Tab-separated table of C-alpha atoms and ligand atoms in Angstrom:
chain	number	residue	atom	x	y	z
A	1	UNK	CA	-33.748	-14.343	15.865
A	2	UNK	CA	-30.034	-14.731	15.691
A	3	UNK	CA	-30.462	-18.327	14.527
A	4	UNK	CA	-32.817	-17.240	11.795
A	5	UNK	CA	-30.253	-14.790	10.498
A	6	UNK	CA	-27.634	-17.498	10.403
A	7	UNK	CA	-29.928	-19.772	8.405
A	8	UNK	CA	-30.845	-17.096	5.909
A	9	UNK	CA	-27.224	-16.153	5.445
A	10	UNK	CA	-26.274	-19.761	4.854
A	11	UNK	CA	-29.186	-20.281	2.516
A	12	UNK	CA	-27.927	-17.465	0.368
A	13	UNK	CA	-24.419	-18.814	0.482
A	14	UNK	CA	-25.644	-22.244	-0.461
A	15	UNK	CA	-27.500	-20.981	-3.504
A	16	UNK	CA	-24.146	-19.934	-4.850
A	17	UNK	CA	-22.529	-23.262	-4.096
A	18	UNK	CA	-23.844	-26.516	-5.429
A	19	UNK	CA	-26.816	-28.212	-3.833
A	20	UNK	CA	-27.407	-31.310	-5.873
A	21	UNK	CA	-30.646	-31.091	-7.821
A	22	UNK	CA	-31.312	-27.464	-6.932
A	23	UNK	CA	-32.202	-24.892	-9.558
A	24	UNK	CA	-30.931	-21.920	-7.558
A	25	UNK	CA	-32.785	-19.307	-9.639
A	26	UNK	CA	-36.216	-20.749	-8.952
A	27	UNK	CA	-35.434	-22.535	-5.626
A	28	UNK	CA	-36.798	-25.761	-7.072
A	29	UNK	CA	-35.095	-29.056	-6.159
A	30	UNK	CA	-35.375	-31.970	-8.621
A	31	UNK	CA	-34.363	-35.583	-8.237
A	32	UNK	CA	-31.979	-37.313	-10.661
A	33	UNK	CA	-34.903	-38.876	-12.522
A	34	UNK	CA	-36.515	-35.462	-13.078
A	35	UNK	CA	-39.916	-36.827	-11.991
A	36	UNK	CA	-39.952	-35.328	-8.470
A	37	UNK	CA	-39.818	-31.646	-7.545
A	38	UNK	CA	-39.616	-29.924	-4.183
A	39	UNK	CA	-40.430	-26.290	-3.483
A	40	UNK	CA	-38.885	-25.648	-0.060
A	41	UNK	CA	-39.194	-22.225	1.562
A	42	UNK	CA	-35.789	-22.767	3.094
A	43	UNK	CA	-32.787	-24.717	1.906
A	44	UNK	CA	-29.639	-25.360	3.846
A	45	UNK	CA	-26.337	-27.151	3.486
A	46	UNK	CA	-24.629	-27.213	6.878
A	47	UNK	CA	-20.864	-27.415	6.975
A	48	UNK	CA	-20.761	-29.047	10.399
A	49	UNK	CA	-23.030	-30.789	12.918
A	50	UNK	CA	-23.633	-27.637	14.950
A	51	UNK	CA	-25.065	-25.869	11.910
A	52	UNK	CA	-27.289	-28.858	11.155
A	53	UNK	CA	-28.642	-28.870	14.719
A	54	UNK	CA	-29.254	-25.101	14.667
A	55	UNK	CA	-31.088	-25.396	11.337
A	56	UNK	CA	-33.356	-28.172	12.622
A	57	UNK	CA	-34.176	-26.328	15.852
A	58	UNK	CA	-34.877	-23.137	13.976
A	59	UNK	CA	-37.199	-24.912	11.501
A	60	UNK	CA	-39.077	-26.572	14.371
A	61	UNK	CA	-39.521	-23.196	16.059
A	62	UNK	CA	-40.840	-21.711	12.816
A	63	UNK	CA	-43.320	-24.554	12.309
A	64	UNK	CA	-41.627	-25.943	9.192
A	65	UNK	CA	-41.380	-29.575	8.220
A	66	UNK	CA	-37.918	-30.891	7.380
A	67	UNK	CA	-36.594	-33.282	4.752
A	68	UNK	CA	-33.030	-34.233	3.859
A	69	UNK	CA	-31.868	-34.916	0.307
A	70	UNK	CA	-29.032	-37.334	-0.341
A	71	UNK	CA	-27.809	-37.379	-3.936
A	72	UNK	CA	-31.415	-37.363	-5.206
A	73	UNK	CA	-31.341	-40.819	-6.814
A	74	UNK	CA	-34.754	-41.888	-5.523
A	75	UNK	CA	-37.642	-41.937	-7.988
A	76	UNK	CA	-40.284	-41.738	-5.222
A	77	UNK	CA	-41.317	-38.404	-3.642
A	78	UNK	CA	-39.299	-38.928	-0.448
A	79	UNK	CA	-37.517	-35.618	-0.491
A	80	UNK	CA	-40.361	-33.216	-1.312
A	81	UNK	CA	-41.130	-30.539	1.251
A	82	UNK	CA	-42.495	-27.033	1.388
A	83	UNK	CA	-40.503	-26.456	4.596
A	84	UNK	CA	-36.759	-26.891	5.133
A	85	UNK	CA	-34.743	-28.997	2.702
A	86	UNK	CA	-31.251	-29.908	3.862
A	87	UNK	CA	-28.253	-31.477	2.170
A	88	UNK	CA	-25.562	-33.046	4.350
A	89	UNK	CA	-23.097	-33.438	1.502
A	90	UNK	CA	-20.541	-31.231	3.315
A	91	UNK	CA	-20.532	-33.711	6.191
A	92	UNK	CA	-18.478	-36.476	4.637
A	93	UNK	CA	-15.588	-38.812	5.371
A	94	UNK	CA	-14.666	-41.487	7.884
A	95	UNK	CA	-14.575	-40.461	11.536
A	96	UNK	CA	-13.201	-43.671	13.077
A	97	UNK	CA	-12.196	-47.217	12.142
A	98	UNK	CA	-11.855	-50.383	14.174
A	99	UNK	CA	-10.096	-52.690	11.716
A	100	UNK	CA	-10.156	-55.689	14.037
A	101	UNK	CA	-13.946	-55.572	14.487
A	102	UNK	CA	-14.383	-54.327	10.915
A	103	UNK	CA	-16.430	-51.382	12.096
A	104	UNK	CA	-16.299	-47.944	10.537
A	105	UNK	CA	-18.048	-44.688	11.414
A	106	UNK	CA	-18.854	-42.385	8.521
A	107	UNK	CA	-20.553	-39.029	8.177
A	108	UNK	CA	-23.986	-39.108	6.580
A	109	UNK	CA	-23.122	-37.237	3.386
A	110	UNK	CA	-20.228	-39.505	2.346
A	111	UNK	CA	-20.713	-40.617	-1.271
A	112	UNK	CA	-20.263	-44.345	-1.905
A	113	UNK	CA	-17.726	-43.572	-4.632
A	114	UNK	CA	-15.426	-42.053	-1.953
A	115	UNK	CA	-16.063	-44.706	0.663
A	116	UNK	CA	-14.631	-47.595	-1.406
A	117	UNK	CA	-11.104	-46.145	-1.768
A	118	UNK	CA	-11.085	-44.827	1.830
A	119	UNK	CA	-11.926	-48.269	3.213
A	120	UNK	CA	-9.462	-50.013	0.879
A	121	UNK	CA	-6.586	-47.956	2.326
A	122	UNK	CA	-7.401	-49.564	5.676
A	123	UNK	CA	-7.742	-53.095	4.272
A	124	UNK	CA	-11.559	-53.010	4.360
A	125	UNK	CA	-14.483	-52.929	1.938
A	126	UNK	CA	-18.273	-52.690	1.841
A	127	UNK	CA	-19.722	-56.211	1.944
A	128	UNK	CA	-21.999	-55.586	-1.028
A	129	UNK	CA	-23.040	-52.719	-3.313
A	130	UNK	CA	-25.596	-51.939	-5.998
A	131	UNK	CA	-25.241	-50.921	-9.623
A	132	UNK	CA	-24.062	-47.341	-9.061
A	133	UNK	CA	-21.981	-45.534	-6.438
A	134	UNK	CA	-23.274	-41.982	-6.791
A	135	UNK	CA	-25.522	-42.065	-3.713
A	136	UNK	CA	-24.677	-40.830	-0.222
A	137	UNK	CA	-24.342	-43.374	2.581
A	138	UNK	CA	-27.334	-42.042	4.580
A	139	UNK	CA	-29.403	-42.108	1.372
A	140	UNK	CA	-28.713	-45.780	0.604
A	141	UNK	CA	-29.164	-46.880	4.208
A	142	UNK	CA	-32.458	-44.989	4.540
A	143	UNK	CA	-34.111	-46.837	1.625
A	144	UNK	CA	-32.436	-50.261	2.112
A	145	UNK	CA	-30.615	-49.995	-1.196
A	146	UNK	CA	-29.161	-53.378	-2.148
A	147	UNK	CA	-26.951	-55.294	-4.542
A	148	UNK	CA	-27.480	-58.953	-5.383
A	149	UNK	CA	-26.632	-62.212	-3.571
A	150	UNK	CA	-28.968	-64.506	-1.664
A	151	UNK	CA	-26.668	-64.354	1.370
A	152	UNK	CA	-26.178	-60.584	1.226
A	153	UNK	CA	-28.260	-57.994	3.077
A	154	UNK	CA	-29.017	-54.414	2.082
A	155	UNK	CA	-27.094	-51.320	3.160
A	156	UNK	CA	-29.512	-51.043	6.107
A	157	UNK	CA	-28.408	-54.441	7.373
A	158	UNK	CA	-24.810	-53.212	7.693
A	159	UNK	CA	-25.707	-50.480	10.226
A	160	UNK	CA	-24.731	-50.958	13.894
A	161	UNK	CA	-25.130	-47.404	15.285
A	162	UNK	CA	-26.770	-44.183	14.150
A	163	UNK	CA	-26.480	-40.606	15.345
A	164	UNK	CA	-29.379	-38.382	14.372
A	165	UNK	CA	-31.164	-35.153	15.205
A	166	UNK	CA	-34.699	-36.067	16.260
A	167	UNK	CA	-37.980	-34.183	15.873
A	168	UNK	CA	-37.417	-32.195	19.068
A	169	UNK	CA	-34.033	-30.984	17.874
A	170	UNK	CA	-32.061	-33.284	20.190
A	171	UNK	CA	-29.108	-35.392	19.104
A	172	UNK	CA	-29.792	-39.068	19.751
A	173	UNK	CA	-27.348	-41.965	19.500
A	174	UNK	CA	-28.877	-45.355	18.745
A	175	UNK	CA	-26.696	-48.432	19.182
A	176	UNK	CA	-27.094	-52.183	19.487
A	177	UNK	CA	-28.117	-51.755	23.135
A	178	UNK	CA	-31.408	-50.300	21.794
A	179	UNK	CA	-32.397	-53.010	19.285
A	180	UNK	CA	-35.945	-51.807	18.598
A	181	UNK	CA	-34.805	-48.255	17.869
A	182	UNK	CA	-31.904	-49.450	15.746
A	183	UNK	CA	-34.051	-51.815	13.672
A	184	UNK	CA	-36.500	-48.957	13.087
A	185	UNK	CA	-33.867	-46.339	12.285
A	186	UNK	CA	-31.915	-48.445	9.795
A	187	UNK	CA	-34.551	-48.186	7.031
A	188	UNK	CA	-36.370	-44.996	7.957
A	189	UNK	CA	-36.636	-42.876	4.794
A	190	UNK	CA	-35.593	-39.769	6.750
A	191	UNK	CA	-38.787	-40.074	8.805
A	192	UNK	CA	-37.069	-40.406	12.189
A	193	UNK	CA	-34.655	-37.513	11.944
A	194	UNK	CA	-31.590	-36.066	10.271
A	195	UNK	CA	-28.844	-38.684	10.258
A	196	UNK	CA	-25.448	-37.198	11.034
A	197	UNK	CA	-23.261	-40.279	11.286
A	198	UNK	CA	-23.494	-44.065	10.934
A	199	UNK	CA	-21.469	-47.080	12.022
A	200	UNK	CA	-21.251	-49.874	9.478
A	201	UNK	CA	-20.015	-53.418	9.776
A	202	UNK	CA	-17.787	-54.009	6.758
A	203	UNK	CA	-15.587	-56.807	5.342
A	204	UNK	CA	-11.905	-57.342	4.795
A	205	UNK	CA	-10.842	-55.906	1.444
A	206	UNK	CA	-11.560	-58.287	-1.440
A	207	UNK	CA	-11.387	-58.558	-5.191
A	208	UNK	CA	-14.205	-59.715	-7.421
A	209	UNK	CA	-14.111	-61.528	-10.707
A	210	UNK	CA	-17.018	-60.682	-12.979
A	211	UNK	CA	-18.392	-63.422	-15.228
A	212	UNK	CA	-20.829	-62.394	-17.973
A	213	UNK	CA	-22.814	-64.904	-20.019
A	214	UNK	CA	-25.759	-64.750	-22.405
A	215	UNK	CA	-28.461	-67.375	-21.990
A	216	UNK	CA	-31.870	-68.250	-23.326
A	217	UNK	CA	-34.964	-68.091	-21.103
A	218	UNK	CA	-34.956	-71.912	-20.848
A	219	UNK	CA	-31.292	-71.984	-19.845
A	220	UNK	CA	-31.661	-69.440	-17.075
A	221	UNK	CA	-34.551	-71.402	-15.573
A	222	UNK	CA	-32.385	-74.564	-15.553
A	223	UNK	CA	-29.447	-72.801	-13.925
A	224	UNK	CA	-31.466	-70.636	-11.493
A	225	UNK	CA	-30.886	-72.697	-8.322
A	226	UNK	CA	-27.267	-73.643	-8.978
A	227	UNK	CA	-26.281	-70.066	-9.886
A	228	UNK	CA	-28.015	-68.818	-6.747
A	229	UNK	CA	-26.196	-71.242	-4.479
A	230	UNK	CA	-22.768	-71.286	-6.137
A	231	UNK	CA	-22.153	-67.576	-6.589
A	232	UNK	CA	-21.624	-64.733	-4.155
A	233	UNK	CA	-23.506	-62.525	-6.564
A	234	UNK	CA	-25.957	-63.599	-9.253
A	235	UNK	CA	-28.279	-61.288	-11.165
A	236	UNK	CA	-29.609	-60.999	-14.683
A	237	UNK	CA	-31.383	-58.787	-17.167
A	238	UNK	CA	-34.098	-60.491	-19.186
A	239	UNK	CA	-34.460	-58.591	-22.460
A	240	UNK	CA	-37.825	-58.429	-24.243
A	241	UNK	CA	-36.393	-57.000	-27.463
A	242	UNK	CA	-33.208	-56.859	-29.564
A	243	UNK	CA	-32.925	-53.185	-28.640
A	244	UNK	CA	-33.182	-53.800	-24.876
A	245	UNK	CA	-29.494	-54.317	-23.952
A	246	UNK	CA	-28.432	-50.961	-25.380
A	247	UNK	CA	-31.018	-49.120	-23.246
A	248	UNK	CA	-29.106	-50.126	-20.086
A	249	UNK	CA	-25.686	-50.035	-21.804
A	250	UNK	CA	-25.359	-53.818	-21.536
A	251	UNK	CA	-22.445	-54.932	-23.613
A	252	UNK	CA	-23.642	-57.866	-25.754
A	253	UNK	CA	-22.013	-59.261	-28.930
A	254	UNK	CA	-22.833	-56.993	-31.845
A	255	UNK	CA	-25.448	-58.299	-34.256
A	256	UNK	CA	-26.724	-61.022	-31.846
A	257	UNK	CA	-30.513	-61.157	-31.674
A	258	UNK	CA	-31.355	-60.568	-28.004
A	259	UNK	CA	-35.154	-60.754	-27.770
A	260	UNK	CA	-36.193	-63.168	-24.984
A	261	UNK	CA	-32.583	-63.682	-23.984
A	262	UNK	CA	-30.779	-63.038	-20.737
A	263	UNK	CA	-27.639	-61.096	-19.785
A	264	UNK	CA	-26.254	-62.858	-16.692
A	265	UNK	CA	-23.802	-61.316	-14.236
A	266	UNK	CA	-22.040	-63.457	-11.623
A	267	UNK	CA	-19.260	-62.896	-9.086
A	268	UNK	CA	-18.330	-66.448	-8.022
A	269	UNK	CA	-16.681	-65.472	-4.723
A	270	UNK	CA	-14.672	-62.891	-2.811
A	271	UNK	CA	-10.935	-63.163	-3.503
A	272	UNK	CA	-8.107	-61.763	-1.451
A	273	UNK	CA	-6.193	-59.304	-3.637
A	274	UNK	CA	-3.319	-61.741	-4.363
A	275	UNK	CA	-5.417	-64.939	-4.567
A	276	UNK	CA	-5.919	-66.617	-7.916
A	277	UNK	CA	-9.504	-67.131	-8.961
A	278	UNK	CA	-11.169	-70.448	-9.699
A	279	UNK	CA	-10.919	-70.926	-13.417
A	280	UNK	CA	-14.027	-69.667	-15.147
A	281	UNK	CA	-14.901	-68.955	-18.723
A	282	UNK	CA	-16.308	-65.614	-19.787
A	283	UNK	CA	-14.459	-63.555	-17.169
A	284	UNK	CA	-14.869	-59.954	-18.185
A	285	UNK	CA	-13.057	-58.145	-15.374
A	286	UNK	CA	-11.218	-58.732	-12.121
A	287	UNK	CA	-10.555	-55.830	-9.791
A	288	UNK	CA	-11.074	-54.381	-6.315
A	289	UNK	CA	-14.678	-54.954	-5.242
A	290	UNK	CA	-15.637	-51.259	-5.154
A	291	UNK	CA	-14.530	-50.911	-8.781
A	292	UNK	CA	-16.505	-53.956	-9.979
A	293	UNK	CA	-19.914	-53.206	-8.421
A	294	UNK	CA	-20.800	-49.887	-10.095
A	295	UNK	CA	-21.108	-51.161	-13.630
A	296	UNK	CA	-23.483	-48.523	-14.865
A	297	UNK	CA	-22.613	-44.884	-15.301
A	298	UNK	CA	-26.040	-43.312	-14.885
A	299	UNK	CA	-24.941	-39.958	-16.352
A	300	UNK	CA	-26.848	-36.801	-15.554
A	301	UNK	CA	-29.988	-37.215	-17.607
A	302	UNK	CA	-32.450	-39.977	-16.855
A	303	UNK	CA	-33.965	-41.840	-19.798
A	304	UNK	CA	-35.927	-44.223	-17.542
A	305	UNK	CA	-38.016	-44.192	-14.380
A	306	UNK	CA	-37.852	-47.375	-12.380
A	307	UNK	CA	-40.115	-49.534	-10.235
A	308	UNK	CA	-38.695	-52.401	-8.169
A	309	UNK	CA	-40.550	-55.054	-6.166
A	310	UNK	CA	-39.353	-57.719	-3.708
A	311	UNK	CA	-41.159	-61.067	-3.715
A	312	UNK	CA	-40.414	-64.129	-1.530
A	313	UNK	CA	-37.457	-65.956	-3.117
A	314	UNK	CA	-39.317	-69.269	-3.046
A	315	UNK	CA	-41.773	-67.765	-5.537
A	316	UNK	CA	-39.121	-65.826	-7.458
A	317	UNK	CA	-39.073	-67.911	-10.644
A	318	UNK	CA	-42.868	-67.928	-10.767
A	319	UNK	CA	-42.986	-64.127	-10.394
A	320	UNK	CA	-40.342	-63.603	-13.073
A	321	UNK	CA	-42.216	-65.965	-15.447
A	322	UNK	CA	-45.420	-63.967	-14.902
A	323	UNK	CA	-43.539	-60.695	-15.484
A	324	UNK	CA	-41.969	-62.024	-18.707
A	325	UNK	CA	-45.314	-63.199	-20.048
A	326	UNK	CA	-46.891	-59.832	-19.148
A	327	UNK	CA	-44.170	-57.876	-20.947
A	328	UNK	CA	-44.184	-60.066	-24.057
A	329	UNK	CA	-47.934	-60.423	-24.440
A	330	UNK	CA	-49.404	-57.193	-23.065
A	331	UNK	CA	-46.654	-54.595	-23.489
A	332	UNK	CA	-44.404	-55.572	-26.419
A	333	UNK	CA	-43.676	-51.863	-26.923
A	334	UNK	CA	-41.917	-51.604	-23.525
A	335	UNK	CA	-38.275	-52.212	-24.317
A	336	UNK	CA	-36.329	-51.754	-21.067
A	337	UNK	CA	-35.016	-55.034	-19.619
A	338	UNK	CA	-36.465	-56.732	-16.564
A	339	UNK	CA	-33.681	-56.822	-13.971
A	340	UNK	CA	-33.685	-59.691	-11.484
A	341	UNK	CA	-31.644	-59.737	-8.276
A	342	UNK	CA	-31.615	-61.641	-4.984
A	343	UNK	CA	-31.230	-60.601	-1.365
A	344	UNK	CA	-30.985	-62.242	2.064
A	345	UNK	CA	-33.682	-61.925	4.723
A	346	UNK	CA	-33.010	-59.152	7.247
A	347	UNK	CA	-34.456	-57.697	10.413
A	348	UNK	CA	-34.687	-53.929	9.780
A	349	UNK	CA	-38.431	-53.404	10.294
A	350	UNK	CA	-39.101	-51.461	7.102
A	351	UNK	CA	-36.617	-53.188	4.818
A	352	UNK	CA	-38.469	-54.766	1.862
A	353	UNK	CA	-36.578	-57.990	2.608
A	354	UNK	CA	-37.678	-57.999	6.265
A	355	UNK	CA	-37.988	-61.617	7.399
A	356	UNK	CA	-37.723	-63.218	3.987
A	357	UNK	CA	-35.148	-64.080	1.331
A	358	UNK	CA	-36.286	-62.170	-1.710
A	359	UNK	CA	-36.150	-62.120	-5.471
A	360	UNK	CA	-36.182	-58.532	-6.674
A	361	UNK	CA	-37.758	-57.560	-10.003
A	362	UNK	CA	-37.388	-54.156	-11.573
A	363	UNK	CA	-38.847	-52.647	-14.714
A	364	UNK	CA	-38.617	-49.171	-16.193
A	365	UNK	CA	-40.788	-46.753	-18.101
A	366	UNK	CA	-39.235	-44.579	-20.791
A	367	UNK	CA	-39.054	-40.917	-19.845
A	368	UNK	CA	-41.412	-38.855	-22.008
A	369	UNK	CA	-43.915	-41.693	-22.549
A	370	UNK	CA	-47.080	-42.515	-20.618
A	371	UNK	CA	-45.614	-45.463	-18.730
A	372	UNK	CA	-47.799	-45.245	-15.598
A	373	UNK	CA	-50.525	-47.688	-16.776
A	374	UNK	CA	-47.769	-50.258	-17.495
A	375	UNK	CA	-46.255	-49.830	-14.027
A	376	UNK	CA	-49.693	-49.981	-12.376
A	377	UNK	CA	-50.560	-53.223	-14.135
A	378	UNK	CA	-47.223	-54.669	-13.090
A	379	UNK	CA	-47.926	-53.557	-9.516
A	380	UNK	CA	-51.276	-55.376	-9.572
A	381	UNK	CA	-49.613	-58.571	-10.835
A	382	UNK	CA	-47.000	-58.449	-8.113
A	383	UNK	CA	-49.597	-57.924	-5.395
A	384	UNK	CA	-50.437	-61.630	-5.757
A	385	UNK	CA	-46.878	-62.336	-4.609
A	386	UNK	CA	-47.121	-60.079	-1.510
A	387	UNK	CA	-44.543	-57.869	-3.180
A	388	UNK	CA	-42.903	-55.085	-1.195
A	389	UNK	CA	-41.731	-52.069	-3.185
A	390	UNK	CA	-38.267	-50.484	-3.028
A	391	UNK	CA	-38.699	-47.241	-1.053
A	392	UNK	CA	-36.611	-45.274	-3.519
A	393	UNK	CA	-38.416	-46.366	-6.701
A	394	UNK	CA	-41.878	-45.674	-8.105
A	395	UNK	CA	-44.592	-47.520	-6.196
A	396	UNK	CA	-48.300	-47.416	-5.345
A	397	UNK	CA	-48.317	-48.257	-1.643
A	398	UNK	CA	-51.118	-47.040	0.577
A	399	UNK	CA	-51.615	-47.455	4.296
A	400	UNK	CA	-53.800	-50.565	4.200
A	401	UNK	CA	-51.390	-52.380	1.912
A	402	UNK	CA	-48.458	-51.278	4.046
A	403	UNK	CA	-50.142	-52.827	7.086
A	404	UNK	CA	-50.682	-56.048	5.160
A	405	UNK	CA	-47.140	-56.517	3.901
A	406	UNK	CA	-44.996	-55.142	6.755
A	407	UNK	CA	-45.471	-57.321	9.871
A	408	UNK	CA	-43.265	-55.026	12.004
A	409	UNK	CA	-44.922	-51.761	10.952
A	410	UNK	CA	-46.279	-51.123	14.467
A	411	UNK	CA	-42.831	-51.414	16.002
A	412	UNK	CA	-41.485	-48.926	13.472
A	413	UNK	CA	-44.350	-46.498	14.084
A	414	UNK	CA	-43.836	-46.692	17.836
A	415	UNK	CA	-40.227	-45.562	17.470
A	416	UNK	CA	-41.220	-42.975	14.873
A	417	UNK	CA	-43.718	-41.337	17.228
A	418	UNK	CA	-41.201	-41.355	20.049
A	419	UNK	CA	-38.451	-39.679	18.000
A	420	UNK	CA	-40.685	-37.391	15.968
A	421	UNK	CA	-43.826	-36.817	18.057
A	422	UNK	CA	-45.004	-33.844	15.994
A	423	UNK	CA	-44.408	-35.224	12.511
A	424	UNK	CA	-41.666	-32.731	11.688
A	425	UNK	CA	-39.997	-35.200	9.312
A	426	UNK	CA	-43.104	-36.209	7.377
A	427	UNK	CA	-44.040	-34.884	3.960
A	428	UNK	CA	-47.329	-35.570	2.170
A	429	UNK	CA	-46.109	-38.890	0.774
A	430	UNK	CA	-44.890	-40.249	4.120
A	431	UNK	CA	-47.855	-38.818	6.044
A	432	UNK	CA	-50.196	-40.904	3.877
A	433	UNK	CA	-48.263	-44.017	4.922
A	434	UNK	CA	-47.250	-43.392	8.518
A	435	UNK	CA	-50.121	-41.376	10.067
B	501	LIG	C1	-29.382	-44.933	-11.807
B	501	LIG	C2	-29.841	-45.504	-10.493
B	501	LIG	C3	-29.330	-46.728	-10.068
B	501	LIG	C4	-29.765	-47.278	-8.855
B	501	LIG	N1	-29.263	-48.489	-8.488
B	501	LIG	C5	-29.748	-49.091	-7.367
B	501	LIG	C6	-29.303	-50.400	-6.984
B	501	LIG	O1	-28.450	-51.007	-7.625
B	501	LIG	N2	-29.871	-50.961	-5.881
B	501	LIG	C7	-30.841	-50.335	-5.165
B	501	LIG	O2	-31.343	-50.908	-4.192
B	501	LIG	N3	-31.235	-49.078	-5.476
B	501	LIG	C8	-30.713	-48.449	-6.546
B	501	LIG	N4	-31.132	-47.174	-6.864
B	501	LIG	C9	-31.985	-46.456	-5.910
B	501	LIG	C10	-31.145	-45.601	-4.951
B	501	LIG	O3	-30.020	-46.302	-4.464
B	501	LIG	C11	-31.977	-45.181	-3.720
B	501	LIG	O4	-33.116	-44.501	-4.128
B	501	LIG	C12	-31.153	-44.365	-2.711
B	501	LIG	O5	-31.929	-44.109	-1.583
B	501	LIG	C13	-30.664	-43.052	-3.290
B	501	LIG	O6	-29.714	-42.483	-2.416
B	501	LIG	P1	-29.482	-40.919	-2.426
B	501	LIG	O7	-28.201	-40.610	-1.715
B	501	LIG	O8	-29.627	-40.387	-3.796
B	501	LIG	O9	-30.677	-40.429	-1.486
B	501	LIG	P2	-32.008	-39.637	-1.858
B	501	LIG	O10	-32.690	-40.307	-2.968
B	501	LIG	O11	-31.700	-38.196	-1.991
B	501	LIG	O12	-32.826	-39.874	-0.497
B	501	LIG	C14	-33.263	-41.164	-0.171
B	501	LIG	C15	-33.847	-41.155	1.231
B	501	LIG	O13	-32.779	-40.973	2.176
B	501	LIG	C16	-33.103	-39.922	3.066
B	501	LIG	N5	-31.858	-39.306	3.517
B	501	LIG	C17	-30.777	-38.990	2.784
B	501	LIG	N6	-29.828	-38.453	3.595
B	501	LIG	C18	-30.343	-38.429	4.851
B	501	LIG	C19	-29.866	-37.995	6.121
B	501	LIG	N7	-28.648	-37.483	6.269
B	501	LIG	N8	-30.680	-38.108	7.182
B	501	LIG	C20	-31.922	-38.640	7.065
B	501	LIG	N9	-32.417	-39.066	5.890
B	501	LIG	C21	-31.640	-38.970	4.801
B	501	LIG	C22	-33.974	-38.989	2.241
B	501	LIG	O14	-34.751	-38.142	3.053
B	501	LIG	C23	-34.818	-40.001	1.488
B	501	LIG	O15	-35.867	-40.437	2.297
B	501	LIG	C24	-30.707	-46.584	-8.046
B	501	LIG	C25	-31.204	-45.344	-8.473
B	501	LIG	C26	-30.778	-44.807	-9.674
B	501	LIG	C27	-31.326	-43.476	-10.118
């Protein structure tokens, strides 16, 4: 009873503070994209671990399911719940650093935008990052968020230890001495418990030099292999229309026709802060790594909803050619670029790049239009490539397809049942996949 009072008091307090995505008048939580809503009966933003543990135990006692929201940047319905919705954004910052081993422990709610400068002060940096830095560390780890680079893993692959509250309300620490549990927990979509803290393996601090070029479709095909091998990071946006670059704020020369052309982004290599770079043309910026990665300011209002699929890298060019043809011939009215990135193989059971180097293709539908048929057709095309969807983007996975494309699903489910035997951390979306 006492616990319940504490929760209700905090819930009220939280409504007055900011809970990202929450409309405090109607108690509705919305994701950044505006396409997912949650209607929790209870919301809570603990200010320390003890409060988080009390909230979880109290919800379990009251028969509620539990989900945690990060910064709400997933387009898929991962965070929906009619039970308890928690935000760990008050639990942020670094708790310990081992500079020699390049290991750092961080609280779950630490935003990436804070982590970069904090690590830099200690001579360290994240090994890779994606296009934005608004997400929380537990959010990006939980969905295997990634940047680009054929030798670079996702955020999940950086994790060496996790502390979480499991489905019985107990605090569990999972380290490298429990490989099966760790490989399951790294990409777990919040379905194993409430992550409190993580240990990441990071890199020595480094600068990046960003090289931007504009190529034709023929040129990018010719350079595909050499760019992949010779650059730390290589990615590109293929644009179906002259208007496409402006939709993702891609800075291209004014007045240049851009239909069927490519905006290429490369970071040739990591540089120590005082090292001079190899001479390159078309260098747009050089700076600390954490300032170079987030090249897009997503703002507060989404104009697009995204889908992103991982195909085996050895079939990457073929998949991109099929996607280009599909967009040009069947959907010339869809103007958002096709983004293409690359990622190393990794061993986290539910990472979309589990066991295979991948080429990653993403397309977007314009908010306010009926884009679902377009995304569904794209999904069907990519099925021929055994594509695995990004957990945080729109997708059409069902259980039988999940079984087909994730060879280590059983190992993940075994750990899931052990840590959450009563399905406390499952919502409708995850129940359809994991039960
Ligand atoms: C504009 C934009 C740009 C993006 N760029 C990229 C990109 O470059 N690369 C890429 O791979 N993805 C990208 N994404 C996708 C995004 O990185 C992922 O969806 C990511 O998971 C969002 O993190 P978040 O903090 O917003 O978490 P949320 O979306 O709020 O949650 C994601 C998952 O994490 C779980 N979670 C969060 N915190 C905890 C916790 N403490 N304990 C347990 N579970 C938790 C949630 O339950 C949920 O399952 C982008 C998305 C947007 C909108």
